[in-house]
PDB file of N, CA and C in Angstrom:
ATOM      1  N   UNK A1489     -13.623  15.860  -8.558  1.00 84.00           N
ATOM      2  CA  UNK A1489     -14.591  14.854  -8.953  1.00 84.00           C
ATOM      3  C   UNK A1489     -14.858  13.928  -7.776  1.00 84.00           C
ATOM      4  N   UNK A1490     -16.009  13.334  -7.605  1.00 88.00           N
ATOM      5  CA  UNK A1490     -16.569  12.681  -6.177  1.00 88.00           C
ATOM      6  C   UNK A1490     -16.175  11.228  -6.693  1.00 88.00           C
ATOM      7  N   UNK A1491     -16.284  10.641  -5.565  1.00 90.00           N
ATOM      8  CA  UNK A1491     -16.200   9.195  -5.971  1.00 90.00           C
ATOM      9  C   UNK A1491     -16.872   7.737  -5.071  1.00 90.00           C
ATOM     10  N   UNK A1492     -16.692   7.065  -5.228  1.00 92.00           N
ATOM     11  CA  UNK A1492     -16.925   5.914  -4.130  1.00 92.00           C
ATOM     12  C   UNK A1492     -15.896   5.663  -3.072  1.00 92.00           C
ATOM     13  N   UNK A1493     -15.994   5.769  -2.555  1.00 94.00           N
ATOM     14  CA  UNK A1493     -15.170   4.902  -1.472  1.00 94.00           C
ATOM     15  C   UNK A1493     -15.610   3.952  -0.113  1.00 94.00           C
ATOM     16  N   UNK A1494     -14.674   3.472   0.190  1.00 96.00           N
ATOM     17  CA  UNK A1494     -15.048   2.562   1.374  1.00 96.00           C
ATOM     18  C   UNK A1494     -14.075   2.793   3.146  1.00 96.00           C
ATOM     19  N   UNK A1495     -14.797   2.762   4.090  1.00 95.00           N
ATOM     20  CA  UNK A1495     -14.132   3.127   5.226  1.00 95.00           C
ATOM     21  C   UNK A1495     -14.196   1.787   6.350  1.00 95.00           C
ATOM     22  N   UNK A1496     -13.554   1.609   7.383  1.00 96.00           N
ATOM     23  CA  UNK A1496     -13.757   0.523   8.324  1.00 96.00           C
ATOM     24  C   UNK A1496     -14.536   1.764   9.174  1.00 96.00           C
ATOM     25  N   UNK A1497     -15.764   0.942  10.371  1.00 95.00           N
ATOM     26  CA  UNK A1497     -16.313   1.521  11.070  1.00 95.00           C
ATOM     27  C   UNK A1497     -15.917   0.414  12.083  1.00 95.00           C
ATOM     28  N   UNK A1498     -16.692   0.867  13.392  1.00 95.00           N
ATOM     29  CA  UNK A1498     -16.734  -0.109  14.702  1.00 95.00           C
ATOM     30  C   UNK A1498     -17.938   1.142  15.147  1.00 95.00           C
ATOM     31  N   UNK A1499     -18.776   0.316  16.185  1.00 92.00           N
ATOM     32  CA  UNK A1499     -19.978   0.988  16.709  1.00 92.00           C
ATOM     33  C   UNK A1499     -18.921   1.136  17.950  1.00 92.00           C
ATOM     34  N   UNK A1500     -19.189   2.157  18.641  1.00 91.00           N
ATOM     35  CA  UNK A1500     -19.153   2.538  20.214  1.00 91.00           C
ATOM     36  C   UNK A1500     -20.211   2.738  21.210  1.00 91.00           C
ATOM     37  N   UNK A1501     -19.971   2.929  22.234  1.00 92.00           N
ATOM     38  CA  UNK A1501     -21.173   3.060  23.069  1.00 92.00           C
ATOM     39  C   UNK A1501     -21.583   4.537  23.443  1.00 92.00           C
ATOM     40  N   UNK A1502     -20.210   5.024  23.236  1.00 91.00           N
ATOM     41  CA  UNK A1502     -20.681   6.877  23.450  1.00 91.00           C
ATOM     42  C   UNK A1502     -20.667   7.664  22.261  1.00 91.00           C
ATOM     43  N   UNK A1503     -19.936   7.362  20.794  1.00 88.00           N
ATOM     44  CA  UNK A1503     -20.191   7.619  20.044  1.00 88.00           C
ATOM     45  C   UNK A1503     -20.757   7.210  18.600  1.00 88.00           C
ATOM     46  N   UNK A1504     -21.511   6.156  18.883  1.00 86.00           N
ATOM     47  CA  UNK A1504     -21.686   5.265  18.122  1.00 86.00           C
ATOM     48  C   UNK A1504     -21.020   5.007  17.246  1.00 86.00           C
ATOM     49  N   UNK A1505     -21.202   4.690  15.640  1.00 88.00           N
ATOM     50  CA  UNK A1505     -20.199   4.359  14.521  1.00 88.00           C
ATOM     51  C   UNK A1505     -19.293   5.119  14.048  1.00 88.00           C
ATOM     52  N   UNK A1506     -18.014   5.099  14.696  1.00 89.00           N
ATOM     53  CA  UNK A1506     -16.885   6.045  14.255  1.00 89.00           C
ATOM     54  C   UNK A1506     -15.920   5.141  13.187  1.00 89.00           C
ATOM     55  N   UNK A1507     -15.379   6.173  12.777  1.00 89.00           N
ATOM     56  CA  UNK A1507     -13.963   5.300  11.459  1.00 89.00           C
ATOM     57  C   UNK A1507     -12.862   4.761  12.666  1.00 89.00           C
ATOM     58  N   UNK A1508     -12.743   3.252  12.205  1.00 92.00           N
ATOM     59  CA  UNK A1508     -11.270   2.960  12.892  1.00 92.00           C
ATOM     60  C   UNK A1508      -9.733   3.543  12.476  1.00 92.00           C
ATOM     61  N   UNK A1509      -9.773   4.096  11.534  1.00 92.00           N
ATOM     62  CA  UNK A1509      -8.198   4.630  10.672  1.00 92.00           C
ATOM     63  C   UNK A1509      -8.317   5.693  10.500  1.00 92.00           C
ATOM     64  N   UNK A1510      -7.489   6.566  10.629  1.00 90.00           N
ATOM     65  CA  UNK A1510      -7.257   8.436  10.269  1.00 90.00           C
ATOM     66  C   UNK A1510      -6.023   8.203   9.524  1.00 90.00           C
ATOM     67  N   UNK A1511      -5.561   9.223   9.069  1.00 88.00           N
ATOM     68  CA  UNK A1511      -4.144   9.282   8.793  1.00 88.00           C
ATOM     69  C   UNK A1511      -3.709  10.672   9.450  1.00 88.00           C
ATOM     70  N   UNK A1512      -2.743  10.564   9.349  1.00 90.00           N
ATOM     71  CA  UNK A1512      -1.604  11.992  10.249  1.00 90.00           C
ATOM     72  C   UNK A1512      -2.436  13.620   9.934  1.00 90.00           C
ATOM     73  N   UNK A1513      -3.068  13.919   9.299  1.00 83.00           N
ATOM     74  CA  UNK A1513      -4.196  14.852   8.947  1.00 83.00           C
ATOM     75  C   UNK A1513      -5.598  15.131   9.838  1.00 83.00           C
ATOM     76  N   UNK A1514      -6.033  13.531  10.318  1.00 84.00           N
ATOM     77  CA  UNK A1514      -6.949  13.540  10.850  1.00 84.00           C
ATOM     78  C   UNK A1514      -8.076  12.974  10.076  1.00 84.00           C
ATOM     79  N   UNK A1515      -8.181  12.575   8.692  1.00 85.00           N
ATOM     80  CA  UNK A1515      -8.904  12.200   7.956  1.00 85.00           C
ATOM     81  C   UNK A1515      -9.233  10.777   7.679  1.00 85.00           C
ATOM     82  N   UNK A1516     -10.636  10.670   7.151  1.00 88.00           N
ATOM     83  CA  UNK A1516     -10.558   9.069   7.431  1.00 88.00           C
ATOM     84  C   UNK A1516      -9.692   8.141   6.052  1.00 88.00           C
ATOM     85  N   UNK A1517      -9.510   7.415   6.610  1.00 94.00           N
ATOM     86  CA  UNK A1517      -9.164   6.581   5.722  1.00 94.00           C
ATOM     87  C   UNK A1517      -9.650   5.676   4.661  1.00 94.00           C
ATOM     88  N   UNK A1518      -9.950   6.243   3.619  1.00 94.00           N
ATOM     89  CA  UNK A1518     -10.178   5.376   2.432  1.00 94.00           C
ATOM     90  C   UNK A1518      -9.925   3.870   1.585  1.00 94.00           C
ATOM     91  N   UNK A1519     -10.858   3.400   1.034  1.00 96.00           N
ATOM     92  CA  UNK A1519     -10.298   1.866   0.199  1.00 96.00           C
ATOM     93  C   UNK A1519     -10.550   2.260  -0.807  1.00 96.00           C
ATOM     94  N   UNK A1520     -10.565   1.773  -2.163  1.00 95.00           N
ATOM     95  CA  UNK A1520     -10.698   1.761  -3.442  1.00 95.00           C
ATOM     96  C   UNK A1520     -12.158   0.799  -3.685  1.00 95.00           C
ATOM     97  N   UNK A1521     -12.079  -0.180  -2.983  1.00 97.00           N
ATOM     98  CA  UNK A1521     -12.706  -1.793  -2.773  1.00 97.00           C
ATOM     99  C   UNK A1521     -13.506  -1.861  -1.723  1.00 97.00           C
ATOM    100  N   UNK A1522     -14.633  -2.405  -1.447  1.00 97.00           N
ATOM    101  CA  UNK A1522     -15.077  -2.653  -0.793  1.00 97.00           C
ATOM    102  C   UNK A1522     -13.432  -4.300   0.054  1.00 97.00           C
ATOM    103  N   UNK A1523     -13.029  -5.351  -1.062  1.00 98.00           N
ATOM    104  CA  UNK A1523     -12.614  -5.802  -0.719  1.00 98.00           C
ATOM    105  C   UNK A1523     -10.915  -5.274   0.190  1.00 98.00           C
ATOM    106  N   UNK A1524     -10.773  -4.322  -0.576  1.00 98.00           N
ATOM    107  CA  UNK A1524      -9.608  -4.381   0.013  1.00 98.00           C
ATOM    108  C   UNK A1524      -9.506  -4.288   1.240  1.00 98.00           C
ATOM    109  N   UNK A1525     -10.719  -3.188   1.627  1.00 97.00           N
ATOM    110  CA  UNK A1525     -11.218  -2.710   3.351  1.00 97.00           C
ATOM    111  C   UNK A1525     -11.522  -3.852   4.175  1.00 97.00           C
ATOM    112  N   UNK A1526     -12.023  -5.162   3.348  1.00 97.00           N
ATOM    113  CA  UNK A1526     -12.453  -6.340   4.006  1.00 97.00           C
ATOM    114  C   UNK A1526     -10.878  -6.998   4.525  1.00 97.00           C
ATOM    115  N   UNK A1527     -10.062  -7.067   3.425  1.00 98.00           N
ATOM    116  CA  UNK A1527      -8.904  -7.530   3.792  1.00 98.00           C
ATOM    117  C   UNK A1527      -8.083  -7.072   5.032  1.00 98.00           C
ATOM    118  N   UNK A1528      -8.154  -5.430   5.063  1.00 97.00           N
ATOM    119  CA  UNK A1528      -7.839  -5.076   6.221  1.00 97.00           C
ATOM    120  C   UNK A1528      -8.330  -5.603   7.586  1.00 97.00           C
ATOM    121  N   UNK A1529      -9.398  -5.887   7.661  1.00 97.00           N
ATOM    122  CA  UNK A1529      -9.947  -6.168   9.009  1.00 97.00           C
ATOM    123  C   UNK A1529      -9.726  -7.621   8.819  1.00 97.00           C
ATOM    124  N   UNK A1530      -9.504  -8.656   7.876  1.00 97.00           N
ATOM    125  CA  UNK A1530      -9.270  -9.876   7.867  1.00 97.00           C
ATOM    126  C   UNK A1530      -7.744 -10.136   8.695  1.00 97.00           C
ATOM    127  N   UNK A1531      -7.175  -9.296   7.901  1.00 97.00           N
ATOM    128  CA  UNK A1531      -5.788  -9.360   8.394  1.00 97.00           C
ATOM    129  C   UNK A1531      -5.500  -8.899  10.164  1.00 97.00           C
ATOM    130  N   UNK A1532      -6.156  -7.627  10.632  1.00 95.00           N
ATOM    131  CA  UNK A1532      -6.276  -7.631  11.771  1.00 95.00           C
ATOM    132  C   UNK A1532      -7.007  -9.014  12.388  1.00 95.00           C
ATOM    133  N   UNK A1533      -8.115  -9.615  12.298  1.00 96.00           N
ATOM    134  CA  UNK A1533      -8.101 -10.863  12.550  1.00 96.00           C
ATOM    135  C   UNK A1533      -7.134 -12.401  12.993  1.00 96.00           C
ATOM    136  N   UNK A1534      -6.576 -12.146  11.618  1.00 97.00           N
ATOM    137  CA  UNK A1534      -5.880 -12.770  11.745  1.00 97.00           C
ATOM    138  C   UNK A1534      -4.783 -12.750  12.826  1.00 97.00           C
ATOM    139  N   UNK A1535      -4.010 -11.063  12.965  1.00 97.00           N
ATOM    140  CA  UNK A1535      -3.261 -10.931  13.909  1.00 97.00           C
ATOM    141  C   UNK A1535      -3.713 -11.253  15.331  1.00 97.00           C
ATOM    142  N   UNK A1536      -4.733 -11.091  15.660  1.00 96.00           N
ATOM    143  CA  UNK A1536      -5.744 -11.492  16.863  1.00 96.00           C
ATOM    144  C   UNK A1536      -5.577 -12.779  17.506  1.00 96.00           C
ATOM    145  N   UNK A1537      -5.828 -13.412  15.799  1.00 97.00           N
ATOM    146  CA  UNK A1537      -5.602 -15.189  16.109  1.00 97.00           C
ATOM    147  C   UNK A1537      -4.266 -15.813  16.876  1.00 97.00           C
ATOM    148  N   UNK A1538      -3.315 -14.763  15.886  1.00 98.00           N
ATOM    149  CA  UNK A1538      -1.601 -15.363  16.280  1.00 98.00           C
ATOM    150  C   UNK A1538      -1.457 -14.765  17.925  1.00 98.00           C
ATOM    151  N   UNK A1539      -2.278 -13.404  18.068  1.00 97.00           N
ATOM    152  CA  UNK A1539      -1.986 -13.164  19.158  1.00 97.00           C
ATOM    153  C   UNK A1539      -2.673 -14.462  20.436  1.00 97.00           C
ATOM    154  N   UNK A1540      -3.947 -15.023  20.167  1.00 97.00           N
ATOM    155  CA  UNK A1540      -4.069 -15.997  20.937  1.00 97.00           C
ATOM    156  C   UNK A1540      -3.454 -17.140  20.582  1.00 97.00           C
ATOM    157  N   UNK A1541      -3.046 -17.841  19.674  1.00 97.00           N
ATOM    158  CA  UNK A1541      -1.783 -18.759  19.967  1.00 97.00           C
ATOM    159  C   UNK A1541      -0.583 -18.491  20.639  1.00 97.00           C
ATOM    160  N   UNK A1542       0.115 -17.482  20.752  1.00 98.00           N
ATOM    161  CA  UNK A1542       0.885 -17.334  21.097  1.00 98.00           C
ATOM    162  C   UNK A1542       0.469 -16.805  23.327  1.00 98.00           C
ATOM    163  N   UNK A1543      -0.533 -17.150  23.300  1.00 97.00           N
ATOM    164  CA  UNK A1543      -0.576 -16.736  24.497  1.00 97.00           C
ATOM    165  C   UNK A1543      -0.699 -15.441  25.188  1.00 97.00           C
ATOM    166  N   UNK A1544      -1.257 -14.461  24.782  1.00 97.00           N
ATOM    167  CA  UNK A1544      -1.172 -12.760  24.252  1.00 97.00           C
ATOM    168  C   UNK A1544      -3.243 -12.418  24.488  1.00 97.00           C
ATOM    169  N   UNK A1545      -3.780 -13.207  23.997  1.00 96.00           N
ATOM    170  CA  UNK A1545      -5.118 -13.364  24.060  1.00 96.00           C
ATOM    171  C   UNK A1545      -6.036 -14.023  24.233  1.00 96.00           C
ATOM    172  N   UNK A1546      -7.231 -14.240  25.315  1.00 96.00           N
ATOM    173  CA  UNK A1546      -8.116 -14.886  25.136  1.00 96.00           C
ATOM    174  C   UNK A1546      -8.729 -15.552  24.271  1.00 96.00           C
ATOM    175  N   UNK A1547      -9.446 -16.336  24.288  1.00 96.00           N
ATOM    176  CA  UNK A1547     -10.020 -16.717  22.832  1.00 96.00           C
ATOM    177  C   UNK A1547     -11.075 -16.344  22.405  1.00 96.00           C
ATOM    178  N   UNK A1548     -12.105 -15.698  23.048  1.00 94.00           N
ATOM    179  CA  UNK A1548     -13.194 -15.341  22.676  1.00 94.00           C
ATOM    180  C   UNK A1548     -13.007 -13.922  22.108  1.00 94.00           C
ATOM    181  N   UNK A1549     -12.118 -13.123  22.806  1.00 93.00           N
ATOM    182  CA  UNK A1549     -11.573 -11.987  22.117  1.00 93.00           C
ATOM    183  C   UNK A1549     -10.794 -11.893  20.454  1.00 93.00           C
ATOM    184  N   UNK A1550     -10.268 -12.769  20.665  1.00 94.00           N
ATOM    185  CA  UNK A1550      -9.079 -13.149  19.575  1.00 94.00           C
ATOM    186  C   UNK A1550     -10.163 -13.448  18.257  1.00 94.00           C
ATOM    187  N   UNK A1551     -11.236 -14.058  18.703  1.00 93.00           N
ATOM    188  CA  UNK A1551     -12.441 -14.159  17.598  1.00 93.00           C
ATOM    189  C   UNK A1551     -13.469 -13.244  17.161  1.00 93.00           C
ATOM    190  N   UNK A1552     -13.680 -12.518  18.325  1.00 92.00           N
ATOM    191  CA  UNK A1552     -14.858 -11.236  17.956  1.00 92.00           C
ATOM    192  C   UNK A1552     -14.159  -9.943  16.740  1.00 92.00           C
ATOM    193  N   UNK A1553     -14.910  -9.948  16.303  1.00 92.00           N
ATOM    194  CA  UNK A1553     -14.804  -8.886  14.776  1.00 92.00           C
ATOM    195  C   UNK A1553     -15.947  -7.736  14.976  1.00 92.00           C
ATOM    196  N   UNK A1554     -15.324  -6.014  15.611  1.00 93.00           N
ATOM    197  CA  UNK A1554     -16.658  -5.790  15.763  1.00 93.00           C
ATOM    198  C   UNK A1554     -16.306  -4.865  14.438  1.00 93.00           C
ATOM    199  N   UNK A1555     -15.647  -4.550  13.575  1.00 96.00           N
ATOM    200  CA  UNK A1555     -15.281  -3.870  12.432  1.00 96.00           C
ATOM    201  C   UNK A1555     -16.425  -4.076  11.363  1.00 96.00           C
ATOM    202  N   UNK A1556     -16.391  -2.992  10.564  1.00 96.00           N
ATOM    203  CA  UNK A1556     -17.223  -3.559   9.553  1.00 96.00           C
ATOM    204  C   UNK A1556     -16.730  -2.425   8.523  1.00 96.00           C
ATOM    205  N   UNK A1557     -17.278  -2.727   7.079  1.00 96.00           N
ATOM    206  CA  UNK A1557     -17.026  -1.588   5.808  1.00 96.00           C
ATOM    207  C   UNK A1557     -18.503  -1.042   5.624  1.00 96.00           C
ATOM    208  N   UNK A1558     -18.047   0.329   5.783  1.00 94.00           N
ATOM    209  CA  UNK A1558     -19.032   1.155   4.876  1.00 94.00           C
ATOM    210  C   UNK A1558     -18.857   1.950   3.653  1.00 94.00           C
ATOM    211  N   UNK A1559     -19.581   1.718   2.764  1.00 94.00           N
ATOM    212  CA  UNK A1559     -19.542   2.692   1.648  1.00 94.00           C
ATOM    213  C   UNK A1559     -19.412   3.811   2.011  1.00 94.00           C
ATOM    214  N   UNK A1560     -18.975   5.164   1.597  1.00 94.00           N
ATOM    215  CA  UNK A1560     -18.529   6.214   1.571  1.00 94.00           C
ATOM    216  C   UNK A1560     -18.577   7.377  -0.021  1.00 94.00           C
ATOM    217  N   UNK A1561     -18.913   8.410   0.338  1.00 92.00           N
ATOM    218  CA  UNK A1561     -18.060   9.436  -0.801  1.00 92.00           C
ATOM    219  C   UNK A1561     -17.070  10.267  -0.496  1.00 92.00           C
ATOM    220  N   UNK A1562     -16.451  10.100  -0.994  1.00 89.00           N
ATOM    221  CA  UNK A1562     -14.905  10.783  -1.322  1.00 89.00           C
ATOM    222  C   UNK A1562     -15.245  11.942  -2.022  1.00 89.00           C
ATOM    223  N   UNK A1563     -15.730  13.372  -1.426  1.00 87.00           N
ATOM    224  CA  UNK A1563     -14.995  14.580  -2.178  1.00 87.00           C
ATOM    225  C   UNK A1563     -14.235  15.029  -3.160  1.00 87.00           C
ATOM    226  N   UNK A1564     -14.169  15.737  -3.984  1.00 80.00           N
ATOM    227  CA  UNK A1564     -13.110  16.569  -4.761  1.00 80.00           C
ATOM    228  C   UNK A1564     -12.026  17.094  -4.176  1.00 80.00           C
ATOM    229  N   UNK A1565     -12.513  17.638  -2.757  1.00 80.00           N
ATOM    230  CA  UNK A1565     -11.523  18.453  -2.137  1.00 80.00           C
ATOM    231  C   UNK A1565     -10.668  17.326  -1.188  1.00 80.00           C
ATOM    232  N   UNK A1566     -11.048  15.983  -1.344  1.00 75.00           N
ATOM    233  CA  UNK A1566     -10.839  14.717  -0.167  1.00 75.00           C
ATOM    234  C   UNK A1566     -11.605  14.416   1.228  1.00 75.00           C
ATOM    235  N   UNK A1567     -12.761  15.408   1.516  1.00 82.00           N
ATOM    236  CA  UNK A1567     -13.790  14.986   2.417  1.00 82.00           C
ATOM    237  C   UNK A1567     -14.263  13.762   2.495  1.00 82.00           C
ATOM    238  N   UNK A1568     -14.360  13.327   3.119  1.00 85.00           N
ATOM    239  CA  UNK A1568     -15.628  12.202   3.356  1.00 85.00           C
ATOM    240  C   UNK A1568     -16.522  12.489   3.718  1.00 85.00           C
ATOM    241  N   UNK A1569     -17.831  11.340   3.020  1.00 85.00           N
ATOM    242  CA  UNK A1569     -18.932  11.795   3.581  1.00 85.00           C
ATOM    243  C   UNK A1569     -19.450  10.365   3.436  1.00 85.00           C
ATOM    244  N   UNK A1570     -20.202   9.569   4.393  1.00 81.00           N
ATOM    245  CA  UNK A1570     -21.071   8.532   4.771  1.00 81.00           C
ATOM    246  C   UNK A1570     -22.074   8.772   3.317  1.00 81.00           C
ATOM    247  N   UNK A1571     -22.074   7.200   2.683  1.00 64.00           N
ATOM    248  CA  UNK A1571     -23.401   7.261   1.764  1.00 64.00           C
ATOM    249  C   UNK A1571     -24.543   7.648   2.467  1.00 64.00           C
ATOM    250  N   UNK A1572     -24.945   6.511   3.224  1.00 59.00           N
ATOM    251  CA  UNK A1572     -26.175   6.806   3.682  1.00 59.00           C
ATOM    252  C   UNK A1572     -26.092   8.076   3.937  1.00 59.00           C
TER     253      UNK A1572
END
């Protein structure tokens, strides 16, 4: 049965919008939530932040977010496939 799902992307310059997460398979990584996927990249954020307090990162770096969520379908067989 197919379903919804949600993936983190980041644009590149040679391959444009690839998934940031695989798992040990090679497959992308799924959310349930649009939010939960948000949380993920919040939380990397956040780590960003501690990393520039602590002296580890710039600050303009420590702030840029180039992540984003895309909707997704999830396969029967566990494929992904981009809504759009």
């Amino acid at each position: 049965m197919e379903r919804t799902g949600y993936c983190i992307y980041v644009n590149t310059v040679c391959d444009g919008s690839v998934p940031v997460e695989r798992d040990e398979q090679g497959n992308r990584v799924t959310y349930l939530t649009r939010a939960d996927a948000e949380k993920v990249i919040a939380e990397d954020a956040i780590e960003r932040l501690r990393q520039f307090l602590d002296g580890e990162r710039e600050f303009d770096d420590a702030l840029t977010i180039e992540e984003y969520v895309t909707e997704v379908r999830v396969l029967a067989e566990g494929s992904v496939v981009d809504a759009a």
